[in-house]
Coordinates of C-alpha atoms in Angstrom, one line a residue:
Chain A
M1 CA 0.0 0.0 0.0
R2 CA 1.2 3.5 -0.9
E3 CA 1.9 6.0 1.8
Q4 CA -0.8 8.7 2.4
T5 CA -0.1 12.4 2.5
K6 CA -2.0 14.9 4.6
Y7 CA -2.7 18.5 3.5
N8 CA -4.3 21.3 5.5
K9 CA -7.2 23.3 4.3
N10 CA -6.3 25.9 1.5
S11 CA -2.9 24.3 0.6
V12 CA -1.7 24.3 -2.9
I13 CA -1.2 20.8 -4.2
Y14 CA 0.1 22.1 -7.5
F15 CA 0.0 25.1 -9.8
A16 CA -0.8 25.3 -13.5
G17 CA 2.4 25.2 -15.5
E18 CA 4.2 22.7 -13.4
L19 CA 5.6 19.5 -15.0
S20 CA 5.1 16.4 -12.8
D21 CA 4.2 12.7 -13.1
S22 CA 2.3 12.6 -9.8
I23 CA -1.3 11.3 -9.9
Y24 CA -3.4 12.0 -6.8
Y25 CA -6.2 9.8 -5.3
I26 CA -8.5 11.5 -2.7
E27 CA -8.8 9.3 0.4
A28 CA -10.7 12.0 2.4
G29 CA -11.6 15.7 1.9
T30 CA -12.3 18.1 -1.0
V31 CA -10.0 19.6 -3.7
A32 CA -10.8 22.5 -6.0
I33 CA -9.6 22.2 -9.5
Q34 CA -9.4 25.5 -11.4
E35 CA -8.4 25.7 -15.1
V36 CA -6.0 28.5 -15.9
G37 CA -5.3 30.3 -19.2
T38 CA -8.5 29.6 -21.1
Q39 CA -10.9 32.0 -22.7
V40 CA -13.8 29.8 -21.8
S41 CA -14.9 30.7 -18.3
E42 CA -14.3 27.4 -16.5
K43 CA -16.1 27.0 -13.2
K44 CA -14.1 25.7 -10.3
K45 CA -14.6 21.9 -10.1
L46 CA -14.8 20.2 -6.8
L47 CA -13.6 16.7 -6.3
G48 CA -14.1 14.4 -3.3
K49 CA -13.3 11.0 -1.9
G50 CA -12.6 8.3 -4.3
E51 CA -11.7 10.6 -7.2
F52 CA -8.4 11.0 -9.1
F53 CA -6.8 14.3 -10.2
G54 CA -3.6 15.2 -12.0
L55 CA -4.1 12.2 -14.3
F56 CA -4.1 14.0 -17.7
S57 CA -0.9 16.0 -17.4
A58 CA 0.9 13.1 -15.7
I59 CA 0.0 10.5 -18.3
G60 CA 0.2 12.8 -21.3
N61 CA 3.4 14.4 -20.0
Y62 CA 2.1 17.9 -20.4
P63 CA 2.4 20.8 -17.9
R64 CA -0.5 21.0 -15.4
Q65 CA -3.3 23.2 -16.9
E66 CA -5.0 23.8 -13.6
N67 CA -4.4 24.8 -10.0
A68 CA -5.3 22.2 -7.4
I69 CA -6.1 23.6 -3.9
S70 CA -7.5 21.8 -0.9
Q71 CA -10.9 23.0 0.3
S72 CA -10.7 21.1 3.5
D73 CA -8.2 19.0 5.4
L74 CA -7.2 16.4 2.9
M75 CA -5.7 12.9 2.8
L76 CA -4.2 11.9 -0.6
T77 CA -2.4 8.9 -1.9
I78 CA 0.2 9.9 -4.5
F79 CA 1.2 7.6 -7.4
D80 CA 3.7 8.1 -10.1
V81 CA 2.6 6.9 -13.6
K82 CA 4.2 3.4 -13.2
E83 CA 2.5 2.9 -9.8
F84 CA -0.8 4.1 -11.3
E85 CA -0.5 1.6 -14.1
S86 CA 0.0 -1.3 -11.8
L87 CA -2.9 -0.1 -9.7
V88 CA -5.2 -0.1 -12.7
I89 CA -4.1 -3.6 -13.7
N90 CA -4.6 -5.0 -10.2
N91 CA -7.8 -3.3 -9.2
S92 CA -10.4 -3.9 -11.9
S93 CA -13.5 -2.6 -10.0
M94 CA -11.7 0.7 -9.4
S95 CA -10.6 0.9 -13.0
L96 CA -14.1 0.4 -14.3
K97 CA -15.4 3.2 -12.2
L98 CA -12.6 5.4 -13.4
L99 CA -13.5 4.5 -17.0
Q100 CA -17.0 5.6 -16.4
K101 CA -15.9 9.0 -15.0
L102 CA -13.5 9.5 -17.9
S103 CA -16.2 8.7 -20.4
Q104 CA -18.6 11.2 -18.9
E105 CA -15.9 13.8 -18.9
L106 CA -15.2 13.2 -22.6
R107 CA -18.8 13.5 -23.5
Q108 CA -19.1 16.8 -21.6
V109 CA -16.0 18.3 -23.3
H110 CA -17.4 17.1 -26.7
K111 CA -20.7 18.9 -26.0
K112 CA -18.9 22.1 -25.1
T113 CA -16.8 22.0 -28.3
Q114 CA -19.9 21.4 -30.4
K115 CA -21.6 24.4 -28.7
L116 CA -18.6 26.6 -29.6
L117 CA -18.8 25.4 -33.2
D118 CA -22.5 26.3 -33.2
V119 CA -23.6 22.8 -33.9
N120 CA -27.1 22.0 -32.6
V121 CA -26.4 19.8 -29.6
S122 CA -30.0 19.2 -28.5
V123 CA -31.2 17.1 -31.5
S124 CA -33.3 14.1 -30.5
P125 CA -31.9 10.7 -31.6
L126 CA -35.1 10.3 -33.7
Q127 CA -34.7 13.5 -35.6
G128 CA -30.9 13.0 -35.8
L129 CA -31.1 9.6 -37.5
Y130 CA -33.7 10.9 -39.9
T131 CA -31.5 13.9 -40.8
Y132 CA -28.6 11.6 -41.5
G133 CA -30.6 9.2 -43.6
K134 CA -32.0 12.0 -45.7
A135 CA -28.6 13.7 -46.1
Y136 CA -27.0 10.4 -47.4
F137 CA -30.0 9.7 -49.6
E138 CA -29.8 13.2 -51.2
K139 CA -26.1 12.8 -51.7
K140 CA -26.8 9.5 -53.4
E141 CA -24.6 7.6 -50.9
Y142 CA -27.0 4.7 -51.0
D143 CA -25.1 2.2 -48.9
K144 CA -24.8 4.6 -46.0
A145 CA -28.4 5.8 -46.5
T146 CA -29.6 2.2 -46.4
Y147 CA -27.8 1.6 -43.1
V148 CA -29.1 4.7 -41.4
L149 CA -32.7 4.4 -42.7
N150 CA -32.9 0.7 -41.7
T151 CA -31.6 1.7 -38.2
F152 CA -34.4 4.3 -38.0
L153 CA -37.0 1.7 -38.9
K154 CA -35.6 -0.7 -36.4
Y155 CA -35.8 1.7 -33.4
Y156 CA -38.7 3.9 -34.4
P157 CA -41.2 1.7 -36.3
L158 CA -44.2 3.8 -35.2
D159 CA -42.9 7.3 -36.0
E160 CA -44.8 9.4 -38.5
R161 CA -41.7 9.7 -40.7
V162 CA -41.7 5.9 -41.4
A163 CA -43.6 6.3 -44.6
D164 CA -41.0 8.8 -45.9
V165 CA -38.2 6.6 -44.8
K166 CA -39.7 3.5 -46.5
R167 CA -40.2 5.6 -49.7
M168 CA -36.5 6.5 -49.7
L169 CA -35.5 2.8 -49.1
E170 CA -37.8 1.7 -51.9
S171 CA -36.4 4.1 -54.4
I172 CA -32.8 3.1 -53.5
K173 CA -33.7 -0.5 -54.5
Chain B
M1 CA -3.1 -9.4 -27.0
S2 CA -4.1 -13.0 -26.5
N3 CA -5.4 -15.2 -29.3
D4 CA -8.8 -15.9 -27.7
L5 CA -9.8 -12.4 -28.7
N6 CA -9.9 -13.5 -32.3
R7 CA -13.5 -14.6 -31.9
F8 CA -14.5 -11.0 -31.7
Q9 CA -13.0 -10.2 -35.1
Q10 CA -15.1 -8.4 -37.7
N11 CA -14.3 -7.0 -41.2
Y12 CA -15.6 -3.9 -42.8
R13 CA -15.2 -2.7 -46.4
D14 CA -14.3 0.9 -47.5
K15 CA -17.0 3.5 -46.7
Q16 CA -19.1 1.0 -44.7
I17 CA -20.9 2.6 -41.7
I18 CA -19.8 0.9 -38.5
F19 CA -22.3 2.8 -36.4
C20 CA -24.3 6.0 -36.9
E21 CA -24.6 9.0 -34.6
F22 CA -27.9 8.9 -32.5
E23 CA -28.1 5.1 -32.7
P24 CA -28.2 3.3 -29.4
G25 CA -24.8 1.9 -28.7
N26 CA -24.3 -1.7 -27.5
E27 CA -20.9 -2.5 -28.9
F28 CA -17.4 -1.1 -28.8
F29 CA -14.4 -1.6 -31.0
F30 CA -10.7 -2.0 -31.2
I31 CA -8.9 -1.4 -34.5
Q32 CA -6.6 -4.3 -35.5
S33 CA -5.9 -3.0 -39.0
G34 CA -7.0 -0.2 -41.3
Q35 CA -8.4 3.2 -40.4
V36 CA -11.8 4.5 -39.2
K37 CA -13.1 8.1 -39.5
L38 CA -15.4 9.6 -37.0
I39 CA -17.7 12.2 -38.6
K40 CA -20.8 14.3 -37.8
I41 CA -23.3 15.5 -40.4
N42 CA -23.6 19.3 -40.4
E43 CA -25.9 21.0 -42.9
G44 CA -25.9 17.9 -45.1
S45 CA -22.2 17.3 -45.3
E46 CA -19.7 15.1 -43.4
N47 CA -17.5 16.9 -40.9
I48 CA -14.5 14.8 -39.9
I49 CA -13.9 14.9 -36.2
D50 CA -11.0 12.4 -36.1
V51 CA -9.3 9.6 -38.0
L52 CA -8.4 6.6 -35.9
S53 CA -5.5 4.2 -36.6
P54 CA -4.8 0.6 -35.4
G55 CA -4.3 0.0 -31.7
V56 CA -7.0 2.3 -30.5
F57 CA -10.5 1.8 -29.1
F58 CA -13.6 3.6 -30.2
G59 CA -17.4 3.5 -29.5
E60 CA -16.8 2.8 -25.8
M61 CA -18.6 5.9 -24.5
A62 CA -22.0 4.8 -25.5
V63 CA -21.4 1.4 -24.0
I64 CA -20.1 2.6 -20.7
E65 CA -22.8 5.3 -20.2
S66 CA -25.8 3.7 -22.1
E67 CA -26.2 6.9 -24.2
P68 CA -26.8 7.1 -28.0
R69 CA -23.7 7.3 -30.2
S70 CA -22.2 10.8 -30.3
A71 CA -20.6 10.5 -33.7
T72 CA -20.7 8.3 -36.8
A73 CA -17.9 5.8 -37.5
I74 CA -17.1 4.9 -41.1
A75 CA -14.4 2.5 -42.5
L76 CA -11.6 4.2 -44.4
G77 CA -10.4 1.5 -46.7
D78 CA -10.7 -2.1 -45.5
V79 CA -10.8 -2.4 -41.8
R80 CA -10.5 -5.3 -39.3
L81 CA -11.9 -4.7 -35.9
L82 CA -12.5 -6.5 -32.6
R83 CA -16.1 -6.0 -31.7
F84 CA -17.2 -6.3 -28.1
S85 CA -20.7 -6.2 -26.8
R86 CA -22.0 -4.6 -23.6
E87 CA -22.6 -8.1 -22.2
N88 CA -19.0 -9.2 -22.6
F89 CA -17.5 -5.7 -22.0
E90 CA -16.9 -6.2 -18.3
G91 CA -15.8 -9.8 -18.7
V92 CA -13.3 -9.0 -21.4
L93 CA -11.9 -6.1 -19.4
L94 CA -11.7 -8.1 -16.2
Q95 CA -9.8 -10.8 -18.0
N96 CA -7.5 -8.4 -19.9
P97 CA -6.3 -5.7 -17.4
Q98 CA -3.9 -4.5 -20.1
L99 CA -6.9 -3.6 -22.2
V100 CA -8.3 -1.5 -19.3
L101 CA -5.1 0.4 -19.1
K102 CA -5.1 1.0 -22.8
L103 CA -8.7 2.2 -22.7
I104 CA -7.9 4.6 -19.8
K105 CA -5.0 6.0 -21.8
T106 CA -7.2 6.4 -24.9
F107 CA -9.7 8.4 -22.8
V108 CA -7.0 10.6 -21.2
D109 CA -5.6 11.3 -24.6
R110 CA -9.0 12.2 -26.2
I111 CA -10.1 14.3 -23.3
W112 CA -6.8 16.2 -23.3
S113 CA -7.0 17.0 -27.0
Q114 CA -10.7 17.9 -26.8
R115 CA -9.8 20.4 -24.0
Q116 CA -7.1 21.9 -26.2
R117 CA -9.7 22.3 -29.0
L118 CA -12.0 24.0 -26.6
R119 CA -9.3 26.4 -25.6
I120 CA -8.6 27.1 -29.3
F121 CA -12.2 27.4 -30.5
A122 CA -12.9 30.0 -27.8
Y123 CA -11.2 32.5 -30.2
K124 CA -13.0 33.5 -33.4
S125 CA -10.4 35.0 -35.8
P126 CA -8.0 32.7 -37.7
S127 CA -4.9 34.5 -36.3
A128 CA -6.0 34.2 -32.7
R129 CA -6.9 30.5 -33.1
I130 CA -3.6 29.7 -34.8
I131 CA -1.7 31.5 -32.0
A132 CA -3.7 29.7 -29.4
C133 CA -3.1 26.4 -31.2
L134 CA 0.7 27.0 -31.3
L135 CA 0.7 27.9 -27.6
N136 CA -1.3 24.9 -26.7
L137 CA 0.7 22.4 -28.7
R138 CA 4.1 23.8 -27.9
R139 CA 6.8 21.6 -26.6
T140 CA 10.2 22.5 -25.3
S141 CA 13.5 20.7 -25.8
Q142 CA 17.2 21.5 -25.8
N143 CA 19.2 22.3 -28.9
S144 CA 22.8 21.3 -29.6
R145 CA 24.1 24.3 -27.6
G146 CA 22.1 23.3 -24.6
E147 CA 19.7 26.2 -25.0
S148 CA 16.0 25.5 -24.6
V149 CA 13.9 25.9 -27.7
T150 CA 10.1 26.0 -28.0
Y151 CA 8.6 24.3 -31.0
V152 CA 5.5 22.8 -32.6
E153 CA 5.6 20.0 -35.1
F154 CA 4.5 21.5 -38.4
D155 CA 1.8 19.7 -40.4
P156 CA -0.5 22.2 -42.2
E157 CA -3.3 19.6 -42.4
E158 CA -3.1 18.9 -38.7
I159 CA -3.1 22.6 -37.8
S160 CA -6.1 23.2 -40.1
K161 CA -8.0 20.5 -38.3
W162 CA -7.2 21.9 -34.9
V163 CA -8.3 25.4 -35.7
N164 CA -11.2 24.5 -38.1
F165 CA -10.0 26.9 -40.9
D166 CA -8.8 25.8 -44.3
V167 CA -5.1 24.9 -45.0
N168 CA -4.4 28.0 -47.1
E169 CA -5.8 30.4 -44.6
C170 CA -3.6 28.7 -41.9
K171 CA -0.5 29.0 -44.0
S172 CA -1.0 32.7 -44.7
V173 CA -1.5 33.4 -41.0
L174 CA 1.7 31.5 -40.2
K175 CA 3.6 33.4 -42.9
N176 CA 2.5 36.7 -41.4
L177 CA 3.7 35.6 -38.0
T178 CA 7.2 34.9 -39.4
K179 CA 7.4 38.5 -40.7
N180 CA 7.2 39.8 -37.2
N181 CA 9.7 37.2 -36.1
F182 CA 7.2 35.7 -33.7
I183 CA 8.0 32.3 -35.2
S184 CA 10.3 30.6 -37.8
L185 CA 8.8 28.2 -40.2
Y186 CA 10.6 25.1 -41.4
E187 CA 9.4 22.1 -43.4
H188 CA 8.4 20.0 -40.4
T189 CA 8.8 22.3 -37.4
I190 CA 7.6 25.7 -36.3
Y191 CA 10.0 27.4 -33.8
I192 CA 8.5 29.9 -31.4
N193 CA 11.0 32.8 -31.1
D194 CA 8.9 35.2 -29.1
L195 CA 6.7 33.4 -26.7
S196 CA 5.7 36.5 -24.6
G197 CA 5.0 38.4 -27.8
L198 CA 2.6 35.7 -28.9
L199 CA 0.9 35.7 -25.5
R200 CA 0.4 39.5 -25.8
Q201 CA -1.0 39.1 -29.3
L202 CA -3.5 36.5 -28.1
E203 CA -4.6 38.7 -25.2
L204 CA -5.3 41.5 -27.7
Y205 CA -7.3 39.2 -29.9
G206 CA -9.1 37.9 -26.9
H207 CA -10.3 41.5 -26.1
M208 CA -11.3 42.1 -29.7
D209 CA -13.3 38.8 -29.9
S210 CA -15.2 39.6 -26.7
N211 CA -16.1 43.1 -28.0
E212 CA -17.7 41.8 -31.2

């Protein structure tokens, strides 16, 4: 078991710009993560027990992009990248939980990027599939259109657009 | 990777859709050979988000979170994939901890680059975006005289993808930056000569963008 490190409230764990391969696991307490040097106003993110931080810069070998400051008395376990890798390999239930967190985070960042690019992010799956199918149909990319339109029929057989979808599939044949 | 994974193998031909955005996602994939492009349809045309190469996972987000697909995956040439279902997802991962590690690294990598994108897209003008891109992608190393140099690997296509402007526009902005000696342009490398100058420029653009 790795040794644990204690921090008092309001201590700096690291500053943006630092290079380090330390990865932190929160055993107890709260940490505030504040992104620095971005135009997008990033809210302070609070992390608690059972969460990791410092992961991205450590694994990617990039400078820290955020300040990490304790919001309460804090107990951390600190890993270097090698130790973290063996933790992941030997503790699968923890790894699966971490995967879920990472996946949610990636989806959120994607949504923010799409918003900045002015892409409509609140399209319903139903409308989205229909739009795809139609776009491919109109571009005469019939293999792709067939795939998407059949997917639409499979999941939404009762929608009012079914007749239109079937018409397109029929004319592809 | 062990041989028993071969039963998950699946082949796709060029331009074949592997999955479509908005479709419920029950499977995730690992590329054994060939390339896969991730796209989104915007105003009737395909927008490439990423091109994936052998050795990486994709489609795992929908499986882990039970959400619809967030992009469309299409085979680029002939592709051989390993296809895992939601049912055997945990089983496969529990038996192959190396895959878990690989998957975690894939995520870390994608989140990092998406965050960079977010930082770059926050600016509207091509010049500001390119400066933000250079600053975000910069690395430092030592030259033969032991001085530290700041550089970015130069690939016009890559930069154009990062900033979402066309290649020629990117090149003309980069040329302009060489005139003021902010950067030097070589075939495969961009050297940053005046880091604080670029930071000042970016700050100026930031003010202009927010006043629009």
